[in-house]
Short mmCIF file of C-alpha atoms and ligand atoms in Angstrom, two decimals:
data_model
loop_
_atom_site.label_atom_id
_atom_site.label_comp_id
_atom_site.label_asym_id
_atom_site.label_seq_id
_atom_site.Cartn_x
_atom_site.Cartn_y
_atom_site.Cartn_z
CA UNK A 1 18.99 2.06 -7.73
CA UNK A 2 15.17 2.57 -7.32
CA UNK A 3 13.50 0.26 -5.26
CA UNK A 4 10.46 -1.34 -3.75
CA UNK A 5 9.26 -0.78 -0.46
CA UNK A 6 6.44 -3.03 0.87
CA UNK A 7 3.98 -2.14 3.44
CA UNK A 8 3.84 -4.22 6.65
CA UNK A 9 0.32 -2.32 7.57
CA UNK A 10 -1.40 -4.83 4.61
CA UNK A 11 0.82 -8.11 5.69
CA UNK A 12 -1.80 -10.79 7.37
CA UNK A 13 -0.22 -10.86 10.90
CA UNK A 14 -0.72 -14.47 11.33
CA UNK A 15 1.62 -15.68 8.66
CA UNK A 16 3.42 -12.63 8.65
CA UNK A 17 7.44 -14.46 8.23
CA UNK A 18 6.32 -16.34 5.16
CA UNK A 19 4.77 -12.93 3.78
CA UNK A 20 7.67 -11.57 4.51
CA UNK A 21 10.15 -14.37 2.65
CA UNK A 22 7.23 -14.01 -0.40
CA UNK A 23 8.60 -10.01 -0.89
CA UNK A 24 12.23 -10.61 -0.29
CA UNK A 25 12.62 -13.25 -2.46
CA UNK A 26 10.92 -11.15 -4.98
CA UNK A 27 13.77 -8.89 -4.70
CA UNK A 28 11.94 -5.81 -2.55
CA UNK A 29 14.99 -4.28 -0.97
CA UNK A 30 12.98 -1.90 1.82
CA UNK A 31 10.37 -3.13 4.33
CA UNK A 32 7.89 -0.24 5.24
CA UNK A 33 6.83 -0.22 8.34
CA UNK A 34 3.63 1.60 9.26
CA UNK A 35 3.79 2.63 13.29
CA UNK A 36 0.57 5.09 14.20
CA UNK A 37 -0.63 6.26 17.46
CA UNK A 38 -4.08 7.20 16.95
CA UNK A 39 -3.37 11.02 17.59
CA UNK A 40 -1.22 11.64 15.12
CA UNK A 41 -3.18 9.79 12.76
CA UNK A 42 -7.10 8.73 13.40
CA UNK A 43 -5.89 4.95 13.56
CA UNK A 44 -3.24 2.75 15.64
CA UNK A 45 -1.42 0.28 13.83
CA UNK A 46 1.74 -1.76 16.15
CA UNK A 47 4.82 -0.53 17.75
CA UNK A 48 8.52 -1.43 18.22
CA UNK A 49 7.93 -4.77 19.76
CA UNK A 50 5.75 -6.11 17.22
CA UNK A 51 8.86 -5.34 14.17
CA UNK A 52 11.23 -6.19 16.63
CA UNK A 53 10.34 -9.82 16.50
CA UNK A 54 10.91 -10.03 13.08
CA UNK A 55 14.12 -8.43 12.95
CA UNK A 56 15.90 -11.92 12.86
CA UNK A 57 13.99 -13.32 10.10
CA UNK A 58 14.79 -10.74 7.08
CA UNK A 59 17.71 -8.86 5.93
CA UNK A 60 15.16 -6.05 4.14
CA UNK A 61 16.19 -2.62 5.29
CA UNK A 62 13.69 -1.63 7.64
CA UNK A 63 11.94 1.94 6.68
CA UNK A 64 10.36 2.88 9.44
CA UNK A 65 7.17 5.43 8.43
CA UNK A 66 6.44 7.18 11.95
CA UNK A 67 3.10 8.72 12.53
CA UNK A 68 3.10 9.71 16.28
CA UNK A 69 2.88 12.94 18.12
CA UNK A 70 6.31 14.23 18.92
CA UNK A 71 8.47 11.35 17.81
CA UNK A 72 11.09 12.52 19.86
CA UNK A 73 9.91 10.64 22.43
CA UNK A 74 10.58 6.67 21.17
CA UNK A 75 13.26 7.16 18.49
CA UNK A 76 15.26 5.41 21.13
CA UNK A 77 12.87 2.04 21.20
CA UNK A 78 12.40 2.35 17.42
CA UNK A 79 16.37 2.30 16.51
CA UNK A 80 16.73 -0.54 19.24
CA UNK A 81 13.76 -2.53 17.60
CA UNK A 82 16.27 -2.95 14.10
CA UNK A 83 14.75 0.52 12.50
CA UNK A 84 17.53 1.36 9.59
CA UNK A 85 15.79 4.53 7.97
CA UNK A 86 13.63 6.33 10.38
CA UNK A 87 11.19 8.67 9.14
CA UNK A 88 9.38 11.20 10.96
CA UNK A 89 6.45 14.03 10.04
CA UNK A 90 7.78 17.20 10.49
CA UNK A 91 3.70 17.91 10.63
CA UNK A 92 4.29 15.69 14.19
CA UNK A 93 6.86 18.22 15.95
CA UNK A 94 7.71 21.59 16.61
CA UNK A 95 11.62 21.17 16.66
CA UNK A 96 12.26 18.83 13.56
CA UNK A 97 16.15 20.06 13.97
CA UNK A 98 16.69 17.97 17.48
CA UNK A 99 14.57 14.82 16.01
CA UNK A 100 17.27 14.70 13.28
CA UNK A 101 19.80 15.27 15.47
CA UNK A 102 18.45 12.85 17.74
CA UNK A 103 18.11 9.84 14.75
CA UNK A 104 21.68 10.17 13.48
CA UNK A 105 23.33 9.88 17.01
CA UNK A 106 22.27 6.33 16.80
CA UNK A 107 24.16 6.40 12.77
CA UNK A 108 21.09 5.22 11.26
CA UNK A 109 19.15 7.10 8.41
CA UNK A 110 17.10 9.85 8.45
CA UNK A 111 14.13 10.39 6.93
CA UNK A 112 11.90 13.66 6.97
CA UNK A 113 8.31 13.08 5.73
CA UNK A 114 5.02 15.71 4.89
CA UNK A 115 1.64 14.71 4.50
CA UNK A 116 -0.46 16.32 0.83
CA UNK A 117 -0.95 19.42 2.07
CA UNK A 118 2.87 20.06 3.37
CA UNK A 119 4.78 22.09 1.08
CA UNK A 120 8.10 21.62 0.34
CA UNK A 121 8.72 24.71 2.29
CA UNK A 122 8.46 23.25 5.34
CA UNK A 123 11.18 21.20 4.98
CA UNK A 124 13.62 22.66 3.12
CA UNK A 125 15.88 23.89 5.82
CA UNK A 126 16.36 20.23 6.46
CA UNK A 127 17.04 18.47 2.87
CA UNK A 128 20.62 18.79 3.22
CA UNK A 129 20.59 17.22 6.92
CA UNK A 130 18.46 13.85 5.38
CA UNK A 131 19.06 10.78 3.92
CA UNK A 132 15.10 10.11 2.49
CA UNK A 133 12.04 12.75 2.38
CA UNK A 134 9.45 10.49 2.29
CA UNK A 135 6.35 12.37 0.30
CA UNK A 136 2.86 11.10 1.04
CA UNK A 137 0.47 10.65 -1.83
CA UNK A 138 -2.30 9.79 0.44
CA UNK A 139 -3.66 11.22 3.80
CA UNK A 140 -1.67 9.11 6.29
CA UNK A 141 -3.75 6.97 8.86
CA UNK A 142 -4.99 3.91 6.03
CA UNK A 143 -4.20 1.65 3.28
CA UNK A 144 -5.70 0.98 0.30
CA UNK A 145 -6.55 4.88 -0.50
CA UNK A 146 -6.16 6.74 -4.07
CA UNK A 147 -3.39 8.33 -4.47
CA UNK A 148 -3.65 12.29 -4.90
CA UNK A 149 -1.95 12.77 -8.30
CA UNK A 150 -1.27 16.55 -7.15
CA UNK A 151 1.59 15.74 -4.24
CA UNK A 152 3.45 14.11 -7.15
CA UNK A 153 4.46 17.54 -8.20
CA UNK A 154 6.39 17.55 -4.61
CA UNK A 155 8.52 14.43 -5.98
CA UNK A 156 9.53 16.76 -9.25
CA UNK A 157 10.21 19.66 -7.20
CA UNK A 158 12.21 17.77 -4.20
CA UNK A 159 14.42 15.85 -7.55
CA UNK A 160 15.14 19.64 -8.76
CA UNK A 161 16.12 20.82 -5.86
CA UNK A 162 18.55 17.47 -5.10
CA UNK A 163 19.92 18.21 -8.81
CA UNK A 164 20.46 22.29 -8.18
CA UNK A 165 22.13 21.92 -4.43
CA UNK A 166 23.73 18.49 -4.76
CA UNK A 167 21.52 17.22 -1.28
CA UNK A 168 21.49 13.04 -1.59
CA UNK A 169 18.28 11.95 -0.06
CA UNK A 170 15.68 9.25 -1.65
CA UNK A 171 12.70 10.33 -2.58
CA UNK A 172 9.87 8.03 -1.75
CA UNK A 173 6.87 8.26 -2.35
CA UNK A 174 3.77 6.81 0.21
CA UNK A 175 -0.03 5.97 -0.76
CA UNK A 176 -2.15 4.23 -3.07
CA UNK A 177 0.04 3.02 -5.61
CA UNK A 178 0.13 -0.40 -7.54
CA UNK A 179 0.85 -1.46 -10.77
CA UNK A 180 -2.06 0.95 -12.86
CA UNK A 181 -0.03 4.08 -11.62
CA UNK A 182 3.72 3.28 -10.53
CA UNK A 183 4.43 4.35 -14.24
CA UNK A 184 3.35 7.90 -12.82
CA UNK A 185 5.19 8.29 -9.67
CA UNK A 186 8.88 7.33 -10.94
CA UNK A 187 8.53 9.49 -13.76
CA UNK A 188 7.67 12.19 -11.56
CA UNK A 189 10.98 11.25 -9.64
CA UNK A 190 10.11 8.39 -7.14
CA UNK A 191 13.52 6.87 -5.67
CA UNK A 192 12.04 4.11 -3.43
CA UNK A 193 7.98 3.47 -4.15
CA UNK A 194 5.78 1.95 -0.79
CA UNK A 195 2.89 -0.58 -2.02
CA UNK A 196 0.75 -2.24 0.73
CA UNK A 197 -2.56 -3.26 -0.82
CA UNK A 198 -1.03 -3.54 -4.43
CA UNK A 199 1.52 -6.17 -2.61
CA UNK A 200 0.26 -7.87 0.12
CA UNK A 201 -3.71 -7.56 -1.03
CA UNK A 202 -2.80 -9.92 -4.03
CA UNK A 203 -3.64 -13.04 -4.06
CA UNK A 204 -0.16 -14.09 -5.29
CA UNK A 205 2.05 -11.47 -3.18
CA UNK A 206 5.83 -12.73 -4.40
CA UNK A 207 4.54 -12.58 -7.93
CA UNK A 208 3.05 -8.47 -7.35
CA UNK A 209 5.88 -7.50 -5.60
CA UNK A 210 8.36 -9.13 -8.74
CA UNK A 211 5.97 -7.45 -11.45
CA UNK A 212 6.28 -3.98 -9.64
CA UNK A 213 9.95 -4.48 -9.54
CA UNK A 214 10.01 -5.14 -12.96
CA UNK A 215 8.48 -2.31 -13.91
CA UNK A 216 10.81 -0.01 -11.39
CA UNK A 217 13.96 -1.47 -12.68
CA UNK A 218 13.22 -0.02 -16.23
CA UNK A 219 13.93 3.54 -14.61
CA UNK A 220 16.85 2.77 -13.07
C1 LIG B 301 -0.75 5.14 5.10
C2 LIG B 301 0.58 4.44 5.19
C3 LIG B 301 0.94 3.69 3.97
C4 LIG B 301 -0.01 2.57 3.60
C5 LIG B 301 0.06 2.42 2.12
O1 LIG B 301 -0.87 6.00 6.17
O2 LIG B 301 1.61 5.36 5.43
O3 LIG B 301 2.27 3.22 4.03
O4 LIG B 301 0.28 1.37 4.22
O5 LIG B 301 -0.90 1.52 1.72
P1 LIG B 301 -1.43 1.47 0.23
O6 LIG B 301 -0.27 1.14 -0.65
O7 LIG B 301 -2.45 0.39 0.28
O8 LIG B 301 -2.01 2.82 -0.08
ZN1 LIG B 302 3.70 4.65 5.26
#
């Protein structure tokens, strides 16, 4: 099933659980959760204790979009704060094997991710290991960019490779999308597509987040 992922980094904090009950009753099955350390990324969003707090109040799977410097380091505070899919850049560490390694001892998923310039290259020795590559369409750090129509090739290439070696991760794709271009990124492949300004920018949030699903549902 292909599904809709919401971006927490576009959510008004102040009102953030009824936000949050706006998406899920639309039917968004994933919550994305933006977490950035200002090294990693030029910008610093919230950490563990901030979607911690609202792991009680929603029953969306929590995809967890890491962009620190050696991620290694917190998986342990991230999996405790309710994370269900945790993705990491493998841009972010020099020994992606032992951060996989290190997210499945806790049995949650697994997610590898590469920023526009990555190739798929860099992660192949890993798409067997994964449960999600998460392929960015924008240069991570900010919402409410243009998506790069070139990384989409990625998504195409990451489905053929799934197809040819029977590997069984999502495939989501991260950055500027909304409803003038979601067309674009399934057909390309897209498994599970992010939206934060399309969503949560709108003035009527339950109603963008239902006509995206709409639209995702007809390529299930
Ligand atoms: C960017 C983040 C994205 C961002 C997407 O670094 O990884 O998840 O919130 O926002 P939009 O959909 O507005 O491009
Ligand atoms: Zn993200």
């Amino acid at each position: 099933m292909k599904k809709l992922s919401p971006s927490m980094l576009s959510a008004d904090f102040g009102i953030l659980n009824e936000q949050l009950k706006q998406i899920e009753t639309a039917g968004a099955q994933y919550l994305h959760i933006d977490v950035m350390d200002g090294v990693f990324v030029p910008n610093i969003s919230f950490g563990a204790p901030v979607y911690k707090t609202i792991r009680k109040s929603t029953d969306m799977v929590f995809d967890v979009h890491l962009m620190i410097t050696d991620p290694i380091r917190y998986i342990d505070d991230f999996v405790k704060a309710g994370a269900d899919i945790v993705n990491f850049h493998v841009e972010a560490t020099d020994d992606p094997m032992s951060v996989i390694e290190k997210i499945k001892s806790y049995g949650v998923k697994t997610g590898i991710t590469i920023k526009p310039k990555t190739p798929v290259s860099a992660i192949e020795p890993y798409l067997g290991l994964v449960d999600l590559v998460l392929v960015m369409t924008v240069e991570p750090g900010f919402g409410g960019q243009k998506l790069m129509p070139d990384c989409l090739k990625k998504v195409t290439e990451l489905k053929e490779l799934r197809d040819k070696n029977g590997y069984k991760y999502e495939i989501e794709a991260d950055g500027g999308i909304g409803a003038g271009n979601v067309r674009e990124v399934l057909e390309a492949g897209t498994d599970v597509i992010v939206a934060g300004s399309a969503v949560f920018g709108a003035e009527d949030i339950h109603k963008a987040a239902k006509d995206m699903l709409d639209i995702i549902r007809e390529y299930d």
